[in-house]
Short mmCIF file of N, CA and C in Angstrom, two decimals:
data_model
loop_
_atom_site.label_atom_id
_atom_site.label_comp_id
_atom_site.label_asym_id
_atom_site.label_seq_id
_atom_site.Cartn_x
_atom_site.Cartn_y
_atom_site.Cartn_z
N UNK E 1 90.06 91.63 140.95
CA UNK E 1 90.49 89.99 139.68
C UNK E 1 90.89 90.49 138.92
N UNK E 2 91.52 89.90 137.69
CA UNK E 2 91.87 90.10 136.66
C UNK E 2 91.31 89.17 135.36
N UNK E 3 90.28 89.71 134.46
CA UNK E 3 90.26 88.66 133.54
C UNK E 3 90.84 89.06 132.10
N UNK E 4 91.10 88.15 131.36
CA UNK E 4 92.28 88.49 130.37
C UNK E 4 91.30 87.38 129.32
N UNK E 5 91.08 87.99 128.17
CA UNK E 5 90.42 87.72 126.93
C UNK E 5 91.45 87.77 125.54
N UNK E 6 91.47 86.92 125.09
CA UNK E 6 92.28 86.70 124.06
C UNK E 6 91.96 87.04 122.92
N UNK E 7 92.91 87.87 121.98
CA UNK E 7 92.60 88.11 120.90
C UNK E 7 91.72 89.55 120.86
N UNK E 8 90.79 90.26 119.65
CA UNK E 8 90.39 91.16 119.45
C UNK E 8 88.83 91.20 119.68
N UNK E 9 87.52 92.18 119.82
CA UNK E 9 86.35 91.58 119.61
C UNK E 9 86.21 92.32 118.34
N UNK E 10 85.30 92.26 117.62
CA UNK E 10 84.54 93.18 116.49
C UNK E 10 83.94 94.33 117.21
N UNK E 11 83.90 95.22 116.21
CA UNK E 11 83.65 96.57 116.65
C UNK E 11 81.87 96.48 115.69
N UNK E 12 81.74 97.92 116.37
CA UNK E 12 80.32 98.24 115.55
C UNK E 12 80.15 97.75 114.32
N UNK E 13 81.28 98.12 112.94
CA UNK E 13 80.95 98.07 111.72
C UNK E 13 80.47 96.63 111.22
N UNK E 14 81.36 95.73 112.09
CA UNK E 14 80.93 94.30 111.68
C UNK E 14 79.76 93.92 112.51
N UNK E 15 78.86 94.26 113.35
CA UNK E 15 77.90 93.72 113.86
C UNK E 15 76.61 94.82 112.80
N UNK E 16 76.75 96.18 112.43
CA UNK E 16 75.84 96.54 111.51
C UNK E 16 76.08 96.13 110.29
N UNK E 17 76.79 95.25 110.01
CA UNK E 17 76.80 94.48 108.18
C UNK E 17 76.31 93.20 108.54
N UNK E 18 76.63 92.65 109.61
CA UNK E 18 75.75 91.25 109.61
C UNK E 18 74.37 91.24 110.20
N UNK E 19 73.85 92.82 110.97
CA UNK E 19 72.31 92.83 111.15
C UNK E 19 71.92 93.42 109.45
N UNK E 20 72.43 93.82 108.96
CA UNK E 20 71.85 94.35 107.54
C UNK E 20 71.63 93.08 106.61
N UNK E 21 72.05 92.09 106.85
CA UNK E 21 71.74 91.17 105.56
C UNK E 21 70.47 90.29 106.10
N UNK E 22 70.53 89.86 107.68
CA UNK E 22 68.94 89.33 107.87
C UNK E 22 69.37 89.68 109.60
N UNK E 23 67.84 90.05 110.45
CA UNK E 23 67.90 90.11 111.51
C UNK E 23 68.53 89.09 112.17
N UNK E 24 68.29 87.67 111.90
CA UNK E 24 69.25 86.67 112.68
C UNK E 24 70.94 86.41 112.55
N UNK E 25 71.33 87.22 111.54
CA UNK E 25 72.52 87.23 111.35
C UNK E 25 72.81 88.26 112.30
N UNK E 26 72.36 89.39 112.53
CA UNK E 26 72.72 90.26 113.59
C UNK E 26 72.73 89.60 114.94
N UNK E 27 71.87 88.75 115.33
CA UNK E 27 71.53 87.77 116.47
C UNK E 27 72.34 86.89 116.57
N UNK E 28 72.90 86.24 115.93
CA UNK E 28 73.90 85.07 115.80
C UNK E 28 75.13 86.03 115.88
N UNK E 29 75.59 86.93 115.11
CA UNK E 29 76.99 87.41 115.14
C UNK E 29 76.80 88.03 117.38
N UNK E 30 76.40 88.67 117.46
CA UNK E 30 75.83 88.84 118.77
C UNK E 30 76.47 87.48 120.00
N UNK E 31 75.55 86.29 119.62
CA UNK E 31 75.46 85.61 120.44
C UNK E 31 76.95 84.56 120.54
N UNK E 32 77.70 84.82 119.00
CA UNK E 32 78.55 84.01 119.15
C UNK E 32 79.93 84.90 119.86
N UNK E 33 79.85 86.16 119.73
CA UNK E 33 80.88 87.12 120.54
C UNK E 33 79.90 87.12 121.72
N UNK E 34 79.45 87.13 122.43
CA UNK E 34 78.92 87.01 124.13
C UNK E 34 79.81 85.45 124.36
N UNK E 35 79.53 84.65 123.36
CA UNK E 35 79.90 83.09 123.99
C UNK E 35 81.12 83.08 124.14
N UNK E 36 81.55 83.56 123.38
CA UNK E 36 83.04 83.43 123.38
C UNK E 36 83.72 84.40 124.30
N UNK E 37 83.55 85.73 124.79
CA UNK E 37 83.93 86.16 125.96
C UNK E 37 83.42 85.21 127.30
N UNK E 38 82.15 84.65 127.03
CA UNK E 38 81.93 83.61 128.55
C UNK E 38 82.67 82.21 128.13
N UNK E 39 83.29 81.97 127.62
CA UNK E 39 83.99 81.08 127.37
C UNK E 39 85.40 81.00 127.84
N UNK E 40 86.24 82.45 127.63
CA UNK E 40 87.15 82.42 127.91
C UNK E 40 87.19 82.91 129.89
N UNK E 41 86.34 83.42 129.92
CA UNK E 41 86.23 83.76 131.52
C UNK E 41 86.26 82.80 131.98
N UNK E 42 84.97 81.58 131.99
CA UNK E 42 84.58 80.17 132.58
C UNK E 42 86.15 79.72 132.82
N UNK E 43 86.71 79.41 131.71
CA UNK E 43 88.03 79.17 131.87
C UNK E 43 88.85 79.65 132.72
N UNK E 44 88.88 80.68 132.99
CA UNK E 44 89.65 81.40 134.21
C UNK E 44 89.51 81.28 135.67
N UNK E 45 88.55 80.42 135.80
CA UNK E 45 87.94 80.09 137.39
C UNK E 45 87.86 81.40 137.83
N UNK E 46 86.87 82.74 137.54
CA UNK E 46 86.36 83.77 138.33
C UNK E 46 85.50 83.15 139.41
N UNK E 47 85.50 83.58 140.53
CA UNK E 47 84.28 83.71 141.22
C UNK E 47 83.40 84.68 140.98
N UNK E 48 82.22 84.27 141.02
CA UNK E 48 81.30 85.45 141.01
C UNK E 48 80.79 86.37 141.82
N UNK E 49 80.57 87.35 141.97
CA UNK E 49 80.36 88.36 142.84
C UNK E 49 78.99 88.57 143.13
N UNK E 50 78.33 89.03 144.30
CA UNK E 50 76.96 89.61 144.50
C UNK E 50 77.04 91.06 144.72
N UNK E 51 78.50 91.30 145.11
CA UNK E 51 78.75 93.06 145.17
C UNK E 51 78.68 93.95 143.89
N UNK E 52 78.35 95.41 143.66
CA UNK E 52 78.53 95.83 142.22
C UNK E 52 80.03 95.77 142.22
N UNK E 53 80.91 95.93 141.08
CA UNK E 53 81.90 96.18 140.92
C UNK E 53 82.36 97.50 139.90
N UNK E 54 83.89 98.11 140.08
CA UNK E 54 83.95 98.75 139.10
C UNK E 54 84.98 97.93 138.25
N UNK E 55 85.43 98.40 136.93
CA UNK E 55 85.92 97.90 135.81
C UNK E 55 86.81 99.33 135.24
N UNK E 56 88.06 98.38 134.95
CA UNK E 56 89.18 99.11 134.42
C UNK E 56 89.19 98.06 133.17
N UNK E 57 89.12 98.62 132.05
CA UNK E 57 89.05 97.91 130.71
C UNK E 57 90.32 98.05 129.82
N UNK E 58 91.08 97.56 129.56
CA UNK E 58 92.04 98.17 128.47
C UNK E 58 92.09 96.65 127.33
N UNK E 59 91.48 97.69 126.36
CA UNK E 59 91.76 96.44 124.78
C UNK E 59 93.19 96.79 124.43
N UNK E 60 93.89 95.82 123.96
CA UNK E 60 95.38 96.06 123.20
C UNK E 60 94.90 95.72 122.00
N UNK E 61 94.89 96.41 121.00
CA UNK E 61 95.03 95.94 119.56
C UNK E 61 96.28 95.89 118.69
N UNK E 62 96.25 94.84 118.18
CA UNK E 62 97.55 94.69 117.24
C UNK E 62 98.20 95.56 116.20
N UNK E 63 96.97 96.31 115.82
CA UNK E 63 97.71 97.71 115.24
C UNK E 63 96.98 98.90 115.52
N UNK E 64 97.07 100.19 114.65
CA UNK E 64 95.91 100.97 114.76
C UNK E 64 95.24 101.53 113.40
N UNK E 65 94.78 100.32 113.22
CA UNK E 65 93.79 100.55 112.00
C UNK E 65 92.73 100.62 112.30
N UNK E 66 91.88 100.45 113.53
CA UNK E 66 90.37 100.58 113.82
C UNK E 66 90.39 101.97 114.89
N UNK E 67 89.22 102.52 114.23
CA UNK E 67 88.98 103.55 115.06
C UNK E 67 88.97 103.11 116.66
N UNK E 68 89.20 104.05 117.75
CA UNK E 68 88.95 103.68 119.09
C UNK E 68 87.48 103.58 119.62
N UNK E 69 86.75 104.39 118.65
CA UNK E 69 85.26 104.15 118.89
C UNK E 69 84.68 102.59 118.28
N UNK E 70 85.26 102.35 117.43
CA UNK E 70 84.88 101.05 116.97
C UNK E 70 85.47 99.78 118.02
N UNK E 71 86.79 100.22 118.14
CA UNK E 71 87.07 99.25 119.34
C UNK E 71 86.25 99.00 120.67
N UNK E 72 86.36 99.85 120.98
CA UNK E 72 85.05 100.41 122.64
C UNK E 72 84.14 99.67 122.13
N UNK E 73 83.40 99.53 120.96
CA UNK E 73 81.89 99.34 121.12
C UNK E 73 82.20 97.72 121.30
N UNK E 74 83.21 97.33 121.46
CA UNK E 74 83.13 95.48 121.99
C UNK E 74 82.63 95.56 123.17
N UNK E 75 82.58 96.64 124.28
CA UNK E 75 81.99 96.54 125.32
C UNK E 75 80.94 95.85 125.18
N UNK E 76 80.20 95.84 124.19
CA UNK E 76 78.77 95.06 124.58
C UNK E 76 79.12 93.88 124.57
N UNK E 77 79.73 92.72 124.01
CA UNK E 77 80.13 91.54 123.78
C UNK E 77 80.89 91.26 125.23
N UNK E 78 81.63 92.25 125.73
CA UNK E 78 82.49 91.97 126.89
C UNK E 78 81.44 91.94 128.23
N UNK E 79 80.69 93.01 128.02
CA UNK E 79 79.83 93.18 129.85
C UNK E 79 78.61 91.42 129.45
N UNK E 80 78.11 91.52 128.39
CA UNK E 80 77.20 90.02 128.33
C UNK E 80 77.65 89.01 128.26
N UNK E 81 79.30 88.89 127.81
CA UNK E 81 79.81 87.51 128.63
C UNK E 81 80.14 87.30 129.75
N UNK E 82 80.54 88.52 130.31
CA UNK E 82 80.94 88.39 131.98
C UNK E 82 79.39 88.05 132.71
N UNK E 83 78.47 88.64 132.05
CA UNK E 83 77.29 88.14 132.70
C UNK E 83 76.90 86.18 132.55
N UNK E 84 76.93 86.39 131.57
CA UNK E 84 76.53 84.87 131.12
C UNK E 84 77.58 84.01 131.81
N UNK E 85 78.69 84.50 132.05
CA UNK E 85 79.44 83.49 132.60
C UNK E 85 79.59 83.43 134.01
N UNK E 86 78.54 84.20 134.46
CA UNK E 86 78.25 84.28 135.98
C UNK E 86 79.07 85.17 136.79
N UNK E 87 80.01 85.67 136.15
CA UNK E 87 81.10 86.87 137.30
C UNK E 87 80.50 87.92 137.98
N UNK E 88 79.34 88.64 136.62
CA UNK E 88 78.48 89.85 137.15
C UNK E 88 77.37 89.19 137.35
N UNK E 89 76.33 89.96 138.12
CA UNK E 89 74.50 89.85 138.24
C UNK E 89 73.96 90.03 136.93
N UNK E 90 74.87 91.28 136.55
CA UNK E 90 73.99 91.86 135.44
C UNK E 90 74.67 93.20 134.97
N UNK E 91 74.92 93.86 133.96
CA UNK E 91 75.65 94.64 133.45
C UNK E 91 75.12 96.50 133.44
N UNK E 92 74.13 96.40 134.29
CA UNK E 92 73.84 97.75 134.56
C UNK E 92 74.54 98.19 135.69
N UNK E 93 73.78 99.92 135.66
CA UNK E 93 75.37 100.69 136.39
C UNK E 93 74.80 99.97 137.91
N UNK E 94 73.95 99.37 138.13
CA UNK E 94 73.68 98.69 139.88
C UNK E 94 74.96 97.74 139.72
N UNK E 95 74.96 97.11 138.81
CA UNK E 95 76.25 96.10 139.41
C UNK E 95 77.69 96.75 138.56
N UNK E 96 77.55 97.06 137.82
CA UNK E 96 78.66 97.39 137.62
C UNK E 96 79.37 98.62 136.54
N UNK E 97 80.13 99.54 137.19
CA UNK E 97 80.49 100.87 136.76
C UNK E 97 82.03 100.95 135.78
N UNK E 98 82.23 101.65 134.90
CA UNK E 98 83.51 101.77 134.42
C UNK E 98 84.50 102.76 135.01
N UNK E 99 85.19 102.31 135.53
CA UNK E 99 86.43 103.43 136.10
C UNK E 99 87.19 104.16 134.65
N UNK E 100 87.79 103.36 134.12
CA UNK E 100 88.47 103.64 133.14
C UNK E 100 88.09 102.57 131.68
N UNK E 101 88.49 103.11 130.44
CA UNK E 101 88.43 102.10 129.32
C UNK E 101 89.65 102.90 128.46
N UNK E 102 90.58 102.34 127.94
CA UNK E 102 91.66 102.85 127.21
C UNK E 102 91.76 101.43 126.01
N UNK E 103 92.38 101.81 125.25
CA UNK E 103 93.14 101.25 124.09
C UNK E 103 94.53 101.82 124.04
N UNK E 104 95.43 100.27 124.10
CA UNK E 104 96.63 100.53 123.85
C UNK E 104 96.98 99.35 122.51
N UNK E 105 98.25 98.97 122.41
CA UNK E 105 98.90 98.07 121.13
C UNK E 105 99.81 97.81 121.69
N UNK E 106 99.38 96.16 121.14
CA UNK E 106 100.60 95.02 121.18
C UNK E 106 100.32 94.41 120.11
N UNK E 107 101.06 94.27 119.25
CA UNK E 107 101.27 93.41 117.87
C UNK E 107 101.11 91.99 117.99
N UNK E 108 101.66 91.80 119.23
CA UNK E 108 102.15 90.03 119.68
C UNK E 108 101.37 89.47 120.29
N UNK E 109 100.51 90.34 120.97
CA UNK E 109 99.55 89.69 122.14
C UNK E 109 98.62 90.41 122.37
N UNK E 110 97.55 90.29 121.05
CA UNK E 110 96.18 90.93 121.52
C UNK E 110 95.42 90.90 122.09
N UNK E 111 94.59 91.22 123.06
CA UNK E 111 94.17 90.68 124.50
C UNK E 111 93.22 92.25 124.97
N UNK E 112 92.23 91.93 125.47
CA UNK E 112 91.59 92.71 126.45
C UNK E 112 91.61 92.17 128.19
N UNK E 113 92.12 93.03 128.77
CA UNK E 113 92.12 92.91 130.18
C UNK E 113 91.27 93.87 130.79
N UNK E 114 90.32 93.00 131.77
CA UNK E 114 89.41 93.73 132.25
C UNK E 114 89.74 93.31 133.83
N UNK E 115 90.03 94.59 134.56
CA UNK E 115 90.26 94.51 136.23
C UNK E 115 88.69 94.91 136.71
N UNK E 116 88.77 93.90 137.67
CA UNK E 116 86.93 94.07 138.58
C UNK E 116 87.89 94.38 139.96
N UNK E 117 87.42 95.56 140.42
CA UNK E 117 87.75 96.11 141.83
C UNK E 117 86.20 95.92 142.61
#
């Protein structure tokens, strides 16, 4: 099954900047982006799975301005959002293993594609 999250997720730099102002800002920041992923996932009517899943994740960025390590840090919001949406039981290795994580570029359609196997 394939899940598509529109747009881009914030990187580690943005999360750290939010958390530096006050602990509750960091909490709210994480909650906002986790909810964003969960909302988009629920809208795609993905059936929940009890079995462990392998994931292939591709981040499509609009340009090459962000470092790849900063882009990939969005996996935290992605995994937590999939759990919150009920697609996965958990995001521990018991329930989810990453087969591949890539960064590609698409100026006109930035998105994140998650293929669960």
